[in-house]
Coordinates of C-alpha atoms and ligand atoms in Angstrom, one line a residue:
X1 CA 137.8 92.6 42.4
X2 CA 135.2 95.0 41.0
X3 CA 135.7 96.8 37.4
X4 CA 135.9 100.3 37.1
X5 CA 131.9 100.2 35.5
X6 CA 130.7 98.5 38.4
X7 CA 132.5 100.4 40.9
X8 CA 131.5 103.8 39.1
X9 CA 128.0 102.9 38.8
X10 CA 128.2 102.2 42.6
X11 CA 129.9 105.3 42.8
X12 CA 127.1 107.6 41.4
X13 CA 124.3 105.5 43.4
X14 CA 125.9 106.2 47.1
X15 CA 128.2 109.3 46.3
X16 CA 126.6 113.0 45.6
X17 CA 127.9 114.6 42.6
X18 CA 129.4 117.6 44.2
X19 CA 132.3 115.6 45.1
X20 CA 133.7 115.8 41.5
X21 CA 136.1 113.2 39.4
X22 CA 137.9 113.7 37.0
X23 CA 139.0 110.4 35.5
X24 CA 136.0 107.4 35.6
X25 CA 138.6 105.0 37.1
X26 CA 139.1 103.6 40.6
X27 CA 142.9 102.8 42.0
X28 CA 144.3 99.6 42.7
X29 CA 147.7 100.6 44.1
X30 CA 150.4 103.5 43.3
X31 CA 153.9 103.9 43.2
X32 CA 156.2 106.1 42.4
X33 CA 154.6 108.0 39.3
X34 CA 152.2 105.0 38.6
X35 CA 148.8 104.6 39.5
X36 CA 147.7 100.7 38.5
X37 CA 143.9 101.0 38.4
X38 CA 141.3 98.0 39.5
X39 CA 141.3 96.2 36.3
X40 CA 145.6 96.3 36.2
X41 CA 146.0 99.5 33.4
X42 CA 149.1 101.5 34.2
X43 CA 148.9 105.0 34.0
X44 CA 151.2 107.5 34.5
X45 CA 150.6 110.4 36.8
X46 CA 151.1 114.2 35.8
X47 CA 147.7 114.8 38.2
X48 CA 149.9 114.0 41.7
X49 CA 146.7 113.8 43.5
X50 CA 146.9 117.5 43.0
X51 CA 149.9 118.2 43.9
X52 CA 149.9 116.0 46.6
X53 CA 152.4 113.2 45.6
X54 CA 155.3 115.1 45.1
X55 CA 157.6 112.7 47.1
X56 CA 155.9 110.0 45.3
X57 CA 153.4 107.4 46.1
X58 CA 154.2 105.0 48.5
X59 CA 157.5 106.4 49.5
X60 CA 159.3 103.2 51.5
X61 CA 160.8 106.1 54.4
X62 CA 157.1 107.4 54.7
X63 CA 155.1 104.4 54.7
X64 CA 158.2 103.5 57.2
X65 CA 158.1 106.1 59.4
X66 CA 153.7 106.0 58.9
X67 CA 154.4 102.4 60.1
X68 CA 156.6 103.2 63.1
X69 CA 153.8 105.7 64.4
X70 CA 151.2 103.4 64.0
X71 CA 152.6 100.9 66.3
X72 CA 153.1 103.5 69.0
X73 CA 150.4 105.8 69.0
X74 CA 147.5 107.3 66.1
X75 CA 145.7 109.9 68.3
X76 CA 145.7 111.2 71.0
X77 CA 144.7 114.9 70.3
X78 CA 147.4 117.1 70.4
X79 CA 145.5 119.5 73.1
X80 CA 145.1 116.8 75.3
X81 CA 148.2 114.4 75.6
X82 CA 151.1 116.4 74.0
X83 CA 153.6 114.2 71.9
X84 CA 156.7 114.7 69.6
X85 CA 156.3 114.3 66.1
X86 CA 154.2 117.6 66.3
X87 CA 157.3 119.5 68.2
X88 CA 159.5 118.1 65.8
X89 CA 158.0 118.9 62.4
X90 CA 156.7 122.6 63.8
X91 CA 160.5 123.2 64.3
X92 CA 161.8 122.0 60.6
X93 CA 159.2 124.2 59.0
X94 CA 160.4 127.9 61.4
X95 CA 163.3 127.2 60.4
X96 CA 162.9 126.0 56.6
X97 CA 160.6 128.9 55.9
X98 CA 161.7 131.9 54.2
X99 CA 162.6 134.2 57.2
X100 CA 165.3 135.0 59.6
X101 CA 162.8 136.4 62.3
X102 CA 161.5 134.1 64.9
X103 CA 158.4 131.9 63.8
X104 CA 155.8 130.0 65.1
X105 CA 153.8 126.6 63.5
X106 CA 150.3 125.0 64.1
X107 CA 148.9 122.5 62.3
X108 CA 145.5 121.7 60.6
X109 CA 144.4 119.0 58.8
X110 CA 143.7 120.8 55.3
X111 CA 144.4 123.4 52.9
X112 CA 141.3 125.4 53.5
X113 CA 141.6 124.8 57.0
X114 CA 144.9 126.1 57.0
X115 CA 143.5 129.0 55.1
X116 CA 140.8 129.6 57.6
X117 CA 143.4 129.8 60.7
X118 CA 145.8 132.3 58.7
X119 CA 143.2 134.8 58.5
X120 CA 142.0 134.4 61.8
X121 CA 145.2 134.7 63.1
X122 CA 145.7 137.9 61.2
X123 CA 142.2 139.4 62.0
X124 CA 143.3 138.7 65.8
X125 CA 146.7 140.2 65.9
X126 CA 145.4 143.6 63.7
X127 CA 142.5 143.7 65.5
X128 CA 141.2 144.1 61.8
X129 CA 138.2 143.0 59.7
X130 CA 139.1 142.5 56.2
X131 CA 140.9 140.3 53.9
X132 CA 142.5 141.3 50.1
X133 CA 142.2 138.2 47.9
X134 CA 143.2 138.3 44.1
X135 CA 141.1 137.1 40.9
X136 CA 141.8 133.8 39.8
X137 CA 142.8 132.7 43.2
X138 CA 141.5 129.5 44.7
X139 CA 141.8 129.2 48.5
X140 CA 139.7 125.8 49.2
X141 CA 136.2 124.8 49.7
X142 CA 135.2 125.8 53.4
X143 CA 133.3 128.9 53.5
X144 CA 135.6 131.4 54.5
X145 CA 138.2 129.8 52.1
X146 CA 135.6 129.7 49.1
X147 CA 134.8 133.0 50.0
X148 CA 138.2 133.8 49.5
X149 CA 138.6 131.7 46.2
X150 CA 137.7 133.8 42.8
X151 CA 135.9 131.0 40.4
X152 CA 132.3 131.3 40.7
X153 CA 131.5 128.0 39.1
X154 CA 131.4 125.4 40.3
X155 CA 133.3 126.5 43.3
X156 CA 131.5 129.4 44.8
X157 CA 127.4 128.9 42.6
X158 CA 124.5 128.3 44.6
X159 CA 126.2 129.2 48.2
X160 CA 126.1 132.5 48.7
X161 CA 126.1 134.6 51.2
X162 CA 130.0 134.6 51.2
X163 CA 131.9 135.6 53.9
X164 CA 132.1 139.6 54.2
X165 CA 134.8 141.6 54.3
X166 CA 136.7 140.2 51.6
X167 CA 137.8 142.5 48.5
X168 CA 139.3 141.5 45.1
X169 CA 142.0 142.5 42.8
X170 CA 143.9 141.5 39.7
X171 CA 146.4 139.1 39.9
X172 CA 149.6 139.3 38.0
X173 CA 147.9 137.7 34.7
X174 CA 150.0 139.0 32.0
X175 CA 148.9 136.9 29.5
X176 CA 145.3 138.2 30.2
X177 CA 146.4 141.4 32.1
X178 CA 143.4 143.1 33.8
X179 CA 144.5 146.2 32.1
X180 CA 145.6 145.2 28.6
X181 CA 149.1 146.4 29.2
X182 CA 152.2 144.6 28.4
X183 CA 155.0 143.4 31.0
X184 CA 157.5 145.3 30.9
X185 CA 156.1 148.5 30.0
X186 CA 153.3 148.6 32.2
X187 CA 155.8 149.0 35.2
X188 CA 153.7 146.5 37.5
X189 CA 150.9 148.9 37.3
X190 CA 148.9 145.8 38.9
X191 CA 150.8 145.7 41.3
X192 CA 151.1 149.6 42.1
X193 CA 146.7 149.6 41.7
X194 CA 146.7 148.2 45.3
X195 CA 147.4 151.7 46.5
X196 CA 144.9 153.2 44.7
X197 CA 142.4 150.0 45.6
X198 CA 142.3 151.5 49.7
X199 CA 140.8 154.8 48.2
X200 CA 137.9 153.7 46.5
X201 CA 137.1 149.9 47.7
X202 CA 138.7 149.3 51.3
X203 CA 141.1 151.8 53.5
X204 CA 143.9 149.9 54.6
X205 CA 143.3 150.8 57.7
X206 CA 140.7 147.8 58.0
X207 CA 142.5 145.0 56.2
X208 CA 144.0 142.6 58.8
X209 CA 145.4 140.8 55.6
X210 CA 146.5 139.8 52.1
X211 CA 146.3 136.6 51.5
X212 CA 148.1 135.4 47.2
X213 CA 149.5 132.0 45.7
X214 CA 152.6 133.1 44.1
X215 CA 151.9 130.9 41.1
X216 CA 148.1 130.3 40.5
X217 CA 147.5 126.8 41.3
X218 CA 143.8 126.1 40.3
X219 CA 143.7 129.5 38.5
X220 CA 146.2 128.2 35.8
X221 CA 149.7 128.0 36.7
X222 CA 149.9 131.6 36.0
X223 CA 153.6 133.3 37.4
X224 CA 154.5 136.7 37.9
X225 CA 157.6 139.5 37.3
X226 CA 159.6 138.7 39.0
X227 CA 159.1 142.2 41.0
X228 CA 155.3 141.6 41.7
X229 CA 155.5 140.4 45.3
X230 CA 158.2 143.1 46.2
X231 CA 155.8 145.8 45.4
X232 CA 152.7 143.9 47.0
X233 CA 154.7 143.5 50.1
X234 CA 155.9 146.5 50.7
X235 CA 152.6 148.4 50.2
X236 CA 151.1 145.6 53.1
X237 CA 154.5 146.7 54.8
X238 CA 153.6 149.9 55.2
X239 CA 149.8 150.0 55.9
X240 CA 150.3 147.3 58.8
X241 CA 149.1 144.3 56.6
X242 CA 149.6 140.5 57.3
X243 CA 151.1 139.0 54.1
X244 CA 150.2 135.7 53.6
X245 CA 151.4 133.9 51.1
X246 CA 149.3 130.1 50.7
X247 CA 151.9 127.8 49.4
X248 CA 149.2 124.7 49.1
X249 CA 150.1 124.2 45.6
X250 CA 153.3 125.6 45.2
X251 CA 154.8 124.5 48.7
X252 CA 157.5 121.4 49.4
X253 CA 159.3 121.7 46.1
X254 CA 157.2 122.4 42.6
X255 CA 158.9 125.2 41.8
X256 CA 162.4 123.5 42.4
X257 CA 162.7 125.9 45.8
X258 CA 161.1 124.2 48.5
X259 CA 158.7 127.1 48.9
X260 CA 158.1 129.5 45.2
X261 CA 158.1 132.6 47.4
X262 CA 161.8 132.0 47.6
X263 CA 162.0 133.1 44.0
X264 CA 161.0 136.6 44.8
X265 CA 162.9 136.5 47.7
X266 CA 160.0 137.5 49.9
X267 CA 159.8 136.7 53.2
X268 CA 156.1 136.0 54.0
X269 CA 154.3 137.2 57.6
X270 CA 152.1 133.9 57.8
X271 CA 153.0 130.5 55.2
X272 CA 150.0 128.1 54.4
X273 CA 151.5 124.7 53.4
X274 CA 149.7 121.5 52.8
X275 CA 149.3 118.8 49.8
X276 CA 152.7 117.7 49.4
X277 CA 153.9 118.8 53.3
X278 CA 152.6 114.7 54.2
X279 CA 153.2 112.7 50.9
X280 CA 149.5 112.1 51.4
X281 CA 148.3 112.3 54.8
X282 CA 145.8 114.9 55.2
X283 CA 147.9 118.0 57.4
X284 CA 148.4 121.7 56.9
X285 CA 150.6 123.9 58.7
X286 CA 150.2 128.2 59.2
X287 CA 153.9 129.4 60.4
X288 CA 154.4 132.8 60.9
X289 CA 156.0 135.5 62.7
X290 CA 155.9 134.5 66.5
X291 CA 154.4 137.5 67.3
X292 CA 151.0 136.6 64.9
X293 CA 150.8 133.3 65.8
X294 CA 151.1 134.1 69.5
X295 CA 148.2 136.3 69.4
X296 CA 144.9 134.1 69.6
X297 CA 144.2 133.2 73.1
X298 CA 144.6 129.6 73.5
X299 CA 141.6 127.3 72.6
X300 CA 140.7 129.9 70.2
X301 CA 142.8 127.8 67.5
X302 CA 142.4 123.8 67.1
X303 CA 140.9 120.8 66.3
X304 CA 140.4 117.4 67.5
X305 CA 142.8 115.8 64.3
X306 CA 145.4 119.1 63.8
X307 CA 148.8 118.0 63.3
X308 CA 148.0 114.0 63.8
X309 CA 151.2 112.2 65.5
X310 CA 150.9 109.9 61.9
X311 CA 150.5 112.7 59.3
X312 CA 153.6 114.6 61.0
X313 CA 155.4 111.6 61.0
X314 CA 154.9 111.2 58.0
X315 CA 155.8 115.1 56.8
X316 CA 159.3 114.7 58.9
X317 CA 160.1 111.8 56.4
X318 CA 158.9 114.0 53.5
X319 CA 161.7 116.2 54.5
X320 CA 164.7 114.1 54.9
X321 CA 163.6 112.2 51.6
X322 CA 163.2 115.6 49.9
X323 CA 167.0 116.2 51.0
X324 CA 168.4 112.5 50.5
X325 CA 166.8 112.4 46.8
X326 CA 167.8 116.1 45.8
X327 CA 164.2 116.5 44.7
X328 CA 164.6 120.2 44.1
X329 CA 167.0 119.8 41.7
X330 CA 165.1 116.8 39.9
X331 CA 162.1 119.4 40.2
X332 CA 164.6 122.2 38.2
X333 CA 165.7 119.2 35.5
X334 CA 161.8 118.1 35.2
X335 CA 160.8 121.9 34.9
X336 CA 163.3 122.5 32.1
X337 CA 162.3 119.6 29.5
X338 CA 158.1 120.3 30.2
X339 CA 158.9 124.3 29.4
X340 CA 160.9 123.3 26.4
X341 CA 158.4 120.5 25.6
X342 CA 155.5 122.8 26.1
X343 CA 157.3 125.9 23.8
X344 CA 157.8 123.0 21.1
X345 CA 153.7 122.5 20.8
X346 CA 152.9 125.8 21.3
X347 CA 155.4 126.0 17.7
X348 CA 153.4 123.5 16.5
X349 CA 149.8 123.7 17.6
X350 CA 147.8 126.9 17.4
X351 CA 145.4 125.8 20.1
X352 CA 148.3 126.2 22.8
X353 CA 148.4 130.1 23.1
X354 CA 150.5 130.3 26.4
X355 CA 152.7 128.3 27.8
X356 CA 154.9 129.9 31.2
X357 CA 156.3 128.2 34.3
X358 CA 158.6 128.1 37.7
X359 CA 160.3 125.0 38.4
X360 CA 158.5 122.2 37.5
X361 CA 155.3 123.8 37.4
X362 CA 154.5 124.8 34.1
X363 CA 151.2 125.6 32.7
X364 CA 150.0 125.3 28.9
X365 CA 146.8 127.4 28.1
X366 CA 144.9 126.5 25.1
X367 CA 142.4 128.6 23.2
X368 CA 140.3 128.4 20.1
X369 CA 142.0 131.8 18.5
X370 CA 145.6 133.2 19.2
X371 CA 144.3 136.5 18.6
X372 CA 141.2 136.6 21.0
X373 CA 142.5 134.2 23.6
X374 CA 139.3 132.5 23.5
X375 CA 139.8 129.6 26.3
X376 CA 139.1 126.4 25.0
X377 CA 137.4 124.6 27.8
X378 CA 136.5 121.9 25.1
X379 CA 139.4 121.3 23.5
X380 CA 141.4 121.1 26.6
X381 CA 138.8 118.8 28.4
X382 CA 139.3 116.8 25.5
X383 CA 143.2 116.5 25.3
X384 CA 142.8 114.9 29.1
X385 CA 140.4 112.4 28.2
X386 CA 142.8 111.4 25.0
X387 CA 145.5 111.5 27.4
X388 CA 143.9 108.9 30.1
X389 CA 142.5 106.7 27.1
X390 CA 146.8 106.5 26.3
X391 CA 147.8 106.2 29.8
X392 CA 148.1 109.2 31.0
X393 CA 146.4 110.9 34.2
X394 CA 146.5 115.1 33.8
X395 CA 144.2 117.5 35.6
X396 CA 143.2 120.9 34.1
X397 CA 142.7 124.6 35.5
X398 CA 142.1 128.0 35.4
X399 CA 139.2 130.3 35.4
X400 CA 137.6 129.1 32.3
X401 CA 138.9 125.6 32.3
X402 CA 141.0 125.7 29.7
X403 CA 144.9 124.8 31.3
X404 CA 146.9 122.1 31.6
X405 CA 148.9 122.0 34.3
X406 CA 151.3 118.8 34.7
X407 CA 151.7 118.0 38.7
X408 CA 153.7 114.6 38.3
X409 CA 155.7 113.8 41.3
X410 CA 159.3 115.1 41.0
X411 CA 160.5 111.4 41.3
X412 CA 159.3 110.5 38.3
X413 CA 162.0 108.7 35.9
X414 CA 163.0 110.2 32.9
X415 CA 161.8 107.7 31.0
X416 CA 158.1 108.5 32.2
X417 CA 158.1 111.6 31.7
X418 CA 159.0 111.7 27.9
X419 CA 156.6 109.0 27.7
X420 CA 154.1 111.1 29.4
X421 CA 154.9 114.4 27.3
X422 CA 155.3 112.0 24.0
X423 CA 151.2 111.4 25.1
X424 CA 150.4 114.8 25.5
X425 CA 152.4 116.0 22.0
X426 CA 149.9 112.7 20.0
X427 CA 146.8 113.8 22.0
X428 CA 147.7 117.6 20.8
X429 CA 148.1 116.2 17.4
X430 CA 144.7 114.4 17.3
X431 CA 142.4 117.3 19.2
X432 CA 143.8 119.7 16.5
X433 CA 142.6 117.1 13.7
X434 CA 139.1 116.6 15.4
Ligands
PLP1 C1 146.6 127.3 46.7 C2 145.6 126.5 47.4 N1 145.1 126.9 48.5 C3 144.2 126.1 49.2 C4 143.8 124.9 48.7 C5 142.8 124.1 49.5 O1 143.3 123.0 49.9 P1 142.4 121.7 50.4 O2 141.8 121.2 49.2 O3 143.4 120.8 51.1 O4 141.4 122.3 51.3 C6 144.3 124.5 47.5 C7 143.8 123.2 46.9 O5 143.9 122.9 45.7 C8 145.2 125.3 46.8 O6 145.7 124.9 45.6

């Protein structure tokens, strides 16, 4: 077998460079929370395939039920030859959504896809043209989705135009709040602006939708009051606005619910799930209120692979192992010794000058000043790579690059996980040396 050099220099002679990596190593085989790489180095995983492997890699039920399928059927496009798995999974997720109203579920095949659908869905039943996206929100790669998304590089540089009618606010950032005010005192004055937003940027009359992540994903792992949404929704409420909440990244457990909206118990018009929905297999779902989702003529939603007989397969055994394993509650267990873990460096460590979280996803922002809040894009970059040299895989995120934000999946044992945060704690201690 090929070394990780050899394949990486193959790699950058075959492979453009906009389909970034983070770590120079290529995978041999996973489970669990282990990736073994090509020349047999274990590392843990607090990266999850972005938030992909919640469940685990190589779940024995999934690669079961993946196996199952595969000796039946793998395609046979659901808008030609109907078939179950589809039917099946589309009513788990009306009736595991937030919600007691009738719903409706199609599937797609990504997160931006998924995205893309949501809004057109919304745009069609308002008979509406624009869309209310927040700052610091990511939404995918797609156009309409990167339109959507707030990071200019390197997710949105160099392809302009954008989609139109999309119009940005503040997000719920208190550690950074848009208006230097403090939580509590500022009375969710963020939240509240939206009001004033329709006078001077975009009458509500012409927004089909909002679309929010109710914990940043990409933009840092940032959570709001727990008010925020109740305020957000009700102003979409009463202006006749689609809320759509996209659960990518906080969806099928992270935040120890299976969806984090529960939290603010807010009932969303239109869910977007997708990374951890399949335990790997690419599929997205939009549910929503049956009278959205009903709304598009049909063929004007689709695609040849949306909601593949394997992937849903695969997503149905997600769910029963998510219930047989009590994976929310590990996810409330694993989110309570990374917050106190976390708190402990930011004691210890000046560079962490943040660290907040739901569930089991919990963020750690580092700067190069407490009082400034200068991100530290450097430093952080440089706790991953001392990480992976230890045997550890992390990702970062956030606007300026400078957030660690642990995705590990929730069946990881308790001994991994103090190993992995034991890694982080000696990187911390040898960036802040350097
Ligand atoms: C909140 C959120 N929405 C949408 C997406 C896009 O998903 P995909 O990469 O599957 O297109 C992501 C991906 O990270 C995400 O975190």
């Amino acid at each position: 077998m090929k070394d990780n050099t050899s394949l990486l220099k193959e790699r950058n002679e075959h492979i453009p460079q906009g389909p970034f990596n983070v770590h120079p190593i290529f995978a041999r085989k996973a489970k669990g929370a282990v990736i073994t790489d090509v020349e047999g180095k274990d590392y843990i995983d607090f990266a999850g395939g972005i938030g992909v492997n919640n469940i685990g890699h190589c779940d024995e039920e999934v690669v079961k039920a993946v196996r199952d399928q595969i000796d039946q059927y793998i395609h046979t496009c659901f808008h030609v030859v109907m078939y179950e798995p589809y039917v099946e999974l589309a009513k788990r997720l009306n009736s595991l959504t937030p919600g007691s109203f009738p719903k409706k579920t199609m599937f797609a095949n990504s997160g931006a896809e998924a995205v893309e659908n949501a809004v057109k869905i919304a745009r069609h039943a308002t008979g509406r043209p624009a869309t209310i996206a927040f700052e610091d929100a990511f939404h995918g790669r797609t156009l309409l989705a990167v339109s959507l998304t707030s990071k200019m590089k390197p997710y949105k540089f160099g392809f302009a135009p954008y989609a139109p009618e999309i119009y940005r606010i503040p997000y719920a950032y208190c550690y950074r709040c848009a208006y230097q005010l403090e939580y509590p005192s500022c009375e969710l004055h963020c939240a509240y602006a939206l009001k004033a937003f329709f006078n001077t940027h975009i009458s509500a009359e012409q927004v089909a939708a909002l679309i929010v992540e109710p914990v940043l994903g990409e933009g840092g792992f940032v959570v709001p009051p727990k008010e925020y949404f109740k305020v957000i929704q009700k102003i979409c409420q009463d202006n006749g606005i689609v809320f759509i909440a996209d659960e990518v990244q906080t969806g099928f457990g992270r935040t120890a619910r299976m969806f984090a909206m529960e939290h603010y118990e807010i009932a969303p018009d239109i869910i977007i799930m997708a990374k951890s929905l399949a335990g790997g297999f690419p599929l997205s779902a939009v549910t929503g209120r049956a009278e959205l989702m009903d709304h598009p003529q049909p063929g004007g939603l689709g695609g040849t692979y949306g909601g593949n007989p394997v992937a849903c397969r695969a997503a149905l055994a997600v769910l029963d192992q998510f219930e047989k394993k009590q994976l929310l509650s590990r996810a409330e267990k694993i989110g309570k010794t990374v917050l106190e873990r976390f708190k402990d460096f930011h004691d210890r460590y000046p560079a962490v000058g943040d660290v907040r979280g739901l569930g089991a996803m919990v963020g750690m922002e580092l700067v190069t000043d407490r009082i400034t809040k200068e991100p530290a894009a450097v430093l952080t970059k440089r706790l991953v790579d001392r990480c992976r040299e230890k045997g550890l895989l992390m990702i970062s995120a956030g606007t300026h690059s400078n957030i660690i934000r642990p995705l590990m999946p929730l069946v990881i044992t308790d001994e991994q996980l103090e190993r992995g945060l034991s890694i982080i704690g000696e990187g911390l201690q040898e960036i802040s040396r350097m």
